[in-house]
């Protein structure tokens, strides 16, 4: 009998259910009896002992279901060691609940913040296996996270829809893409959607270069321009500021998001009519795409194998299309950025895409 605790933490994404199903199926398939303790709303459920007992039947029919059957919440790592409002030691409470339920291990699905806490629990002596989820694809140690490809599809659809209306009206359109502090989602959706200008945090933009790129298109006979802008895009001037100076500057920031700031700057520097579209959380919603269903199932299967072998302290990931295991201490606290020198950036530039640099 394997007693497995499971939780999904942080912002949700597509294929969380597919991944959990993969873990449970692979453990059950080995012939081992399994009891699943599903903690509700991420680490919060583990801290406060809020769980549901699940069997392998609960994981049937959820391969294609978006969201997470366990619920999720953000439990910031920054304050994980601080007592809660009633003085409860959260780390100690998680350990106590783990031992009280006599768990063999905890399966944790999450992104960056989640992995820091998962690694802390490992250091505290708990048996941990993690799976990499996030639409941002910014998790270190894996080429890809699940949720990413589904989000690329949705953001690409948004750009495709904007294309037709932009062409009719001859306007400049900005589509703001999620991705937190990295540009993976914007870069991929931007290229897939045929964006003319792609702005990502890793390549700070010069607004004059952006306007030049728009003007070059118009002089060349194109009526419209589409910009795919990452929510974390940053200008060269702001990138040159220290963290403290930027924080001070942001106190007087009045735009709803970076795209509105860029739209305003373009309008002030040119005569173009600019519109902004923000698909927002639609990018995390709906059913996982086929790639993510397969990928999350493969990861789940490998996580199941590690559990059966009693190999703990790893994240399962993918490298060169093969599923791998990476020590948690090598993953926690590191971000995977787009390298401005990556060949994909050079290839995109060869296609005429401007990064505003
Ligand atoms: O990390 C996933 C993500 O969707 C980011 O792309 C985005 O910046 C953030 O979460 C949004 O967080 P929330 O759902 O808490 O608004």
XYZ file of C-alpha atoms and ligand atoms in Angstrom:
373
model
C 0.000 0.000 0.000
C 1.318 3.419 -1.008
C -0.044 6.434 0.849
C 0.488 9.398 -1.421
C -0.240 13.019 -0.573
C -0.879 15.225 -3.587
C -1.291 18.953 -4.093
C -1.370 21.570 -6.834
C 0.038 24.962 -5.869
C 0.361 28.430 -7.406
C -1.437 29.717 -10.505
C -3.238 26.870 -12.239
C -2.654 25.787 -15.834
C -3.841 23.203 -18.313
C -2.956 19.506 -17.836
C -2.660 19.539 -14.023
C -5.378 16.878 -13.926
C -3.734 14.917 -16.737
C -0.454 14.882 -14.782
C -2.086 13.710 -11.532
C -3.982 11.047 -13.456
C -0.668 9.904 -14.941
C 0.913 9.492 -11.476
C -2.044 7.554 -10.073
C -2.453 5.373 -13.158
C 1.195 4.423 -13.272
C 1.352 3.536 -9.550
C -1.943 1.589 -9.744
C -0.840 -0.180 -12.915
C 2.163 -1.605 -11.078
C -0.300 -3.614 -8.969
C 0.336 -1.592 -5.798
C -2.702 -0.520 -3.759
C -2.795 3.205 -3.475
C -4.455 5.691 -1.142
C -4.381 9.300 -2.261
C -4.674 12.187 0.150
C -5.578 15.159 -2.011
C -4.777 18.406 -0.209
C -7.210 21.190 -1.040
C -5.925 24.494 -2.473
C -2.219 23.706 -2.468
C 0.051 24.094 0.552
C -2.840 25.690 2.427
C -4.509 22.243 2.585
C -1.302 20.643 3.843
C -0.804 23.339 6.484
C -4.348 23.125 7.858
C -4.941 19.397 7.285
C -7.654 20.035 4.720
C -7.705 16.982 2.422
C -9.969 14.577 0.558
C -9.353 10.887 0.321
C -9.278 9.838 -3.302
C -9.019 6.551 -5.100
C -7.827 5.780 -8.613
C -11.464 6.104 -9.763
C -11.390 9.842 -8.962
C -8.692 10.243 -11.595
C -10.703 8.645 -14.371
C -12.064 10.915 -17.083
C -9.954 13.943 -16.147
C -7.282 13.752 -18.860
C -8.959 16.498 -20.868
C -10.250 18.590 -17.973
C -8.745 22.047 -17.411
C -8.012 23.522 -13.959
C -7.261 21.216 -11.030
C -9.643 18.874 -9.209
C -7.759 19.726 -5.976
C -7.977 23.512 -6.243
C -4.912 25.728 -5.966
C -3.710 28.814 -4.142
C -0.603 30.893 -3.825
C 1.349 30.402 -0.569
C 4.339 32.742 -0.984
C 7.688 31.176 -0.133
C 8.850 34.563 1.207
C 6.565 34.207 4.240
C 6.423 30.412 4.572
C 8.618 30.494 7.681
C 6.534 33.267 9.313
C 3.801 32.135 11.690
C 0.207 32.547 10.420
C -2.235 35.043 11.994
C -2.856 32.587 14.869
C 0.818 31.958 15.521
C 0.898 28.580 13.730
C 4.313 27.460 12.461
C 3.353 26.582 8.845
C 6.388 24.431 8.047
C 5.978 22.435 11.271
C 2.228 22.077 10.583
C 2.921 20.628 7.104
C 5.372 18.121 8.602
C 2.950 17.127 11.352
C 0.130 16.491 8.869
C 2.466 14.438 6.678
C 3.521 12.245 9.615
C -0.001 12.025 11.118
C -1.313 10.579 7.828
C 1.705 8.242 7.596
C 2.359 9.353 4.020
C 4.993 7.595 1.933
C 5.523 10.747 -0.082
C 4.120 14.027 -1.306
C 3.549 14.663 -5.021
C 3.664 18.406 -5.634
C 2.670 20.067 -8.920
C 3.792 23.648 -9.282
C 5.995 26.372 -10.676
C 8.844 28.411 -9.251
C 7.544 29.444 -5.830
C 6.072 25.991 -5.309
C 9.453 24.370 -5.959
C 11.177 26.518 -3.341
C 8.755 25.266 -0.687
C 8.958 21.697 -2.033
C 12.740 21.822 -1.647
C 12.383 23.204 1.876
C 10.114 20.266 2.786
C 12.707 17.907 1.309
C 15.383 19.531 3.466
C 13.065 18.992 6.441
C 13.111 15.265 5.707
C 9.878 14.666 3.749
C 9.782 12.421 0.661
C 8.975 14.689 -2.267
C 8.416 14.236 -6.006
C 7.441 17.270 -8.083
C 6.016 17.921 -11.551
C 6.725 21.163 -13.463
C 3.623 23.162 -14.306
C 3.300 26.725 -15.553
C 2.254 28.503 -18.709
C 5.378 30.655 -18.273
C 7.834 27.810 -19.062
C 10.324 29.488 -16.724
C 11.180 26.527 -14.531
C 14.868 25.682 -14.440
C 15.981 22.096 -15.129
C 13.382 21.196 -17.757
C 13.122 22.193 -21.419
C 9.368 22.555 -21.040
C 6.650 22.821 -18.427
C 3.141 21.521 -19.003
C 0.512 24.191 -19.604
C 2.942 26.123 -21.790
C 1.936 24.655 -25.171
C -1.781 25.033 -24.394
C -1.207 28.684 -23.486
C 0.824 29.215 -26.675
C -2.202 27.936 -28.625
C -4.590 30.331 -26.887
C -2.322 33.376 -27.177
C -1.735 32.505 -30.846
C -5.498 32.307 -31.440
C -5.816 35.784 -29.915
C -3.163 37.154 -32.305
C -4.813 35.368 -35.261
C -8.158 37.012 -34.465
C -6.525 40.418 -34.133
C -4.845 39.939 -37.515
C -8.071 40.099 -39.492
C -9.461 43.164 -37.733
C -6.072 44.926 -37.776
C -5.865 44.408 -41.532
C -9.372 45.808 -42.093
C -8.763 48.988 -40.134
C -5.100 49.587 -40.814
C -4.323 50.004 -37.136
C -1.449 49.159 -34.835
C -2.485 46.410 -32.430
C -0.792 45.262 -29.251
C -1.606 41.818 -27.850
C -0.348 41.491 -24.292
C 0.786 37.972 -23.456
C 1.301 36.487 -19.966
C 4.589 34.935 -18.861
C 5.509 36.791 -15.664
C 9.209 37.796 -15.855
C 10.121 35.746 -18.944
C 9.334 35.886 -22.652
C 8.828 32.237 -23.691
C 5.088 32.498 -24.190
C 5.239 35.808 -26.039
C 8.106 34.708 -28.250
C 6.373 31.482 -29.301
C 2.848 32.883 -29.670
C 4.251 35.966 -31.388
C 6.115 33.917 -33.984
C 3.204 31.488 -34.428
C 0.772 34.391 -34.895
C 3.014 36.266 -37.306
C 3.545 39.274 -35.034
C 5.701 41.994 -36.592
C 7.215 43.185 -33.331
C 7.845 41.028 -30.248
C 8.806 42.633 -26.952
C 10.073 40.381 -24.152
C 11.652 41.133 -20.753
C 14.982 39.574 -21.720
C 15.450 42.114 -24.558
C 14.662 45.608 -23.241
C 13.068 47.760 -25.939
C 13.835 51.207 -27.289
C 10.541 52.911 -28.128
C 12.132 54.779 -31.064
C 13.178 51.447 -32.577
C 9.626 50.162 -32.105
C 8.188 53.196 -33.898
C 10.838 52.851 -36.640
C 9.743 49.231 -37.177
C 6.087 50.286 -37.480
C 6.997 53.066 -39.909
C 9.143 50.738 -42.002
C 6.142 48.433 -42.411
C 3.883 51.289 -43.467
C 6.430 52.649 -45.922
C 6.742 49.140 -47.297
C 3.005 49.105 -48.028
C 1.588 47.265 -44.996
C -1.485 48.929 -43.531
C -1.221 47.439 -40.080
C 1.278 46.242 -37.487
C 0.894 43.674 -34.739
C 2.973 43.716 -31.580
C 3.114 40.741 -29.201
C 4.132 42.290 -25.898
C 5.066 40.266 -22.820
C 3.426 41.442 -19.613
C 6.952 41.800 -18.231
C 8.378 43.771 -21.186
C 10.657 46.591 -20.091
C 12.194 49.641 -21.766
C 15.953 50.133 -22.006
C 15.729 53.138 -19.637
C 13.830 51.170 -16.984
C 16.127 48.167 -17.343
C 19.067 50.470 -16.569
C 17.545 51.511 -13.220
C 18.365 49.776 -9.956
C 15.603 47.686 -8.316
C 15.111 50.468 -5.757
C 14.899 53.224 -8.392
C 12.413 51.209 -10.458
C 10.241 50.534 -7.410
C 10.237 54.280 -6.675
C 9.301 55.098 -10.300
C 6.484 52.510 -10.288
C 4.800 54.329 -7.389
C 3.565 56.913 -9.902
C 2.703 54.380 -12.616
C -0.807 55.041 -13.923
C -1.218 52.551 -16.816
C -3.245 49.358 -16.282
C -0.324 47.367 -17.739
C 2.811 47.722 -19.858
C 0.935 47.468 -23.182
C -1.058 50.614 -22.451
C 2.179 52.437 -21.657
C 3.720 51.283 -24.956
C 0.523 52.189 -26.863
C 0.613 55.680 -25.369
C 4.281 56.130 -26.262
C 3.674 54.996 -29.864
C 0.707 57.349 -30.244
C 2.720 60.279 -28.877
C 5.600 59.598 -31.256
C 3.528 58.914 -34.381
C 0.074 59.348 -35.923
C -0.898 55.695 -35.668
C -4.095 54.589 -34.028
C -3.162 51.934 -31.451
C -5.442 49.364 -29.786
C -4.589 47.001 -26.936
C -5.938 43.479 -26.363
C -5.202 41.570 -23.163
C -6.302 37.910 -23.310
C -5.214 37.567 -19.642
C -6.272 34.439 -17.780
C -7.916 32.868 -20.843
C -4.320 31.750 -21.507
C -4.460 29.474 -18.470
C -7.945 28.205 -19.116
C -9.767 25.453 -20.934
C -8.781 21.982 -21.958
C -5.090 21.022 -22.348
C -3.875 20.730 -25.942
C -2.857 17.247 -27.165
C 0.864 17.979 -26.633
C 0.268 18.840 -22.979
C -1.948 15.788 -22.440
C 0.814 13.507 -23.683
C 3.605 15.414 -21.955
C 1.840 15.618 -18.569
C 0.934 11.913 -18.802
C 4.582 11.020 -19.496
C 5.737 13.102 -16.524
C 3.070 11.529 -14.317
C 4.158 8.091 -15.423
C 7.814 8.809 -14.552
C 6.807 10.304 -11.182
C 4.869 7.076 -10.498
C 7.998 5.078 -11.315
C 10.086 7.136 -8.869
C 7.486 6.582 -6.141
C 7.483 2.826 -6.725
C 11.294 2.791 -6.521
C 11.286 5.046 -3.440
C 13.458 7.616 -5.222
C 12.581 10.960 -3.719
C 13.817 14.543 -3.854
C 13.379 14.954 -7.614
C 11.425 16.984 -10.142
C 10.532 15.083 -13.306
C 11.171 17.099 -16.450
C 12.123 16.808 -20.103
C 15.507 17.232 -21.826
C 15.995 16.648 -25.548
C 12.559 15.010 -25.723
C 13.398 12.417 -23.045
C 11.784 12.411 -19.615
C 14.370 12.936 -16.877
C 14.618 13.457 -13.122
C 16.387 16.510 -11.692
C 17.418 16.948 -8.031
C 15.111 19.483 -6.376
C 18.039 21.475 -4.994
C 19.176 22.119 -8.585
C 15.750 23.519 -9.554
C 14.583 25.543 -6.570
C 15.054 29.295 -6.773
C 16.308 29.469 -10.370
C 14.487 30.960 -13.361
C 14.889 29.819 -16.974
C 15.080 32.886 -19.206
C 15.070 33.275 -22.982
C 18.647 33.976 -23.982
C 18.895 37.050 -26.240
C 21.631 35.098 -28.059
C 19.465 32.015 -28.640
C 19.192 30.892 -32.247
C 15.399 31.357 -32.204
C 15.922 35.107 -31.665
C 18.366 35.265 -34.582
C 15.974 33.252 -36.764
C 13.067 35.522 -35.838
C 15.149 38.593 -36.719
C 16.032 37.001 -40.068
C 12.285 36.799 -40.718
C 12.049 40.544 -40.215
C 10.596 40.452 -36.699
C 11.708 43.423 -34.610
C 12.483 43.043 -30.893
C 12.697 46.813 -30.499
C 16.403 46.599 -29.642
O 2.600 32.107 -13.442
C 1.489 32.002 -14.244
C 0.836 33.347 -14.430
O -0.303 33.182 -15.225
C 1.739 34.421 -15.007
O 1.883 34.312 -16.398
C 1.029 35.658 -14.538
O 1.947 36.731 -14.407
C 0.495 35.263 -13.201
O 0.430 33.858 -13.182
C -0.861 35.817 -12.880
O -1.142 35.498 -11.545
P -2.584 35.561 -10.906
O -3.404 34.439 -11.448
O -2.313 35.402 -9.455
O -3.178 36.890 -11.291
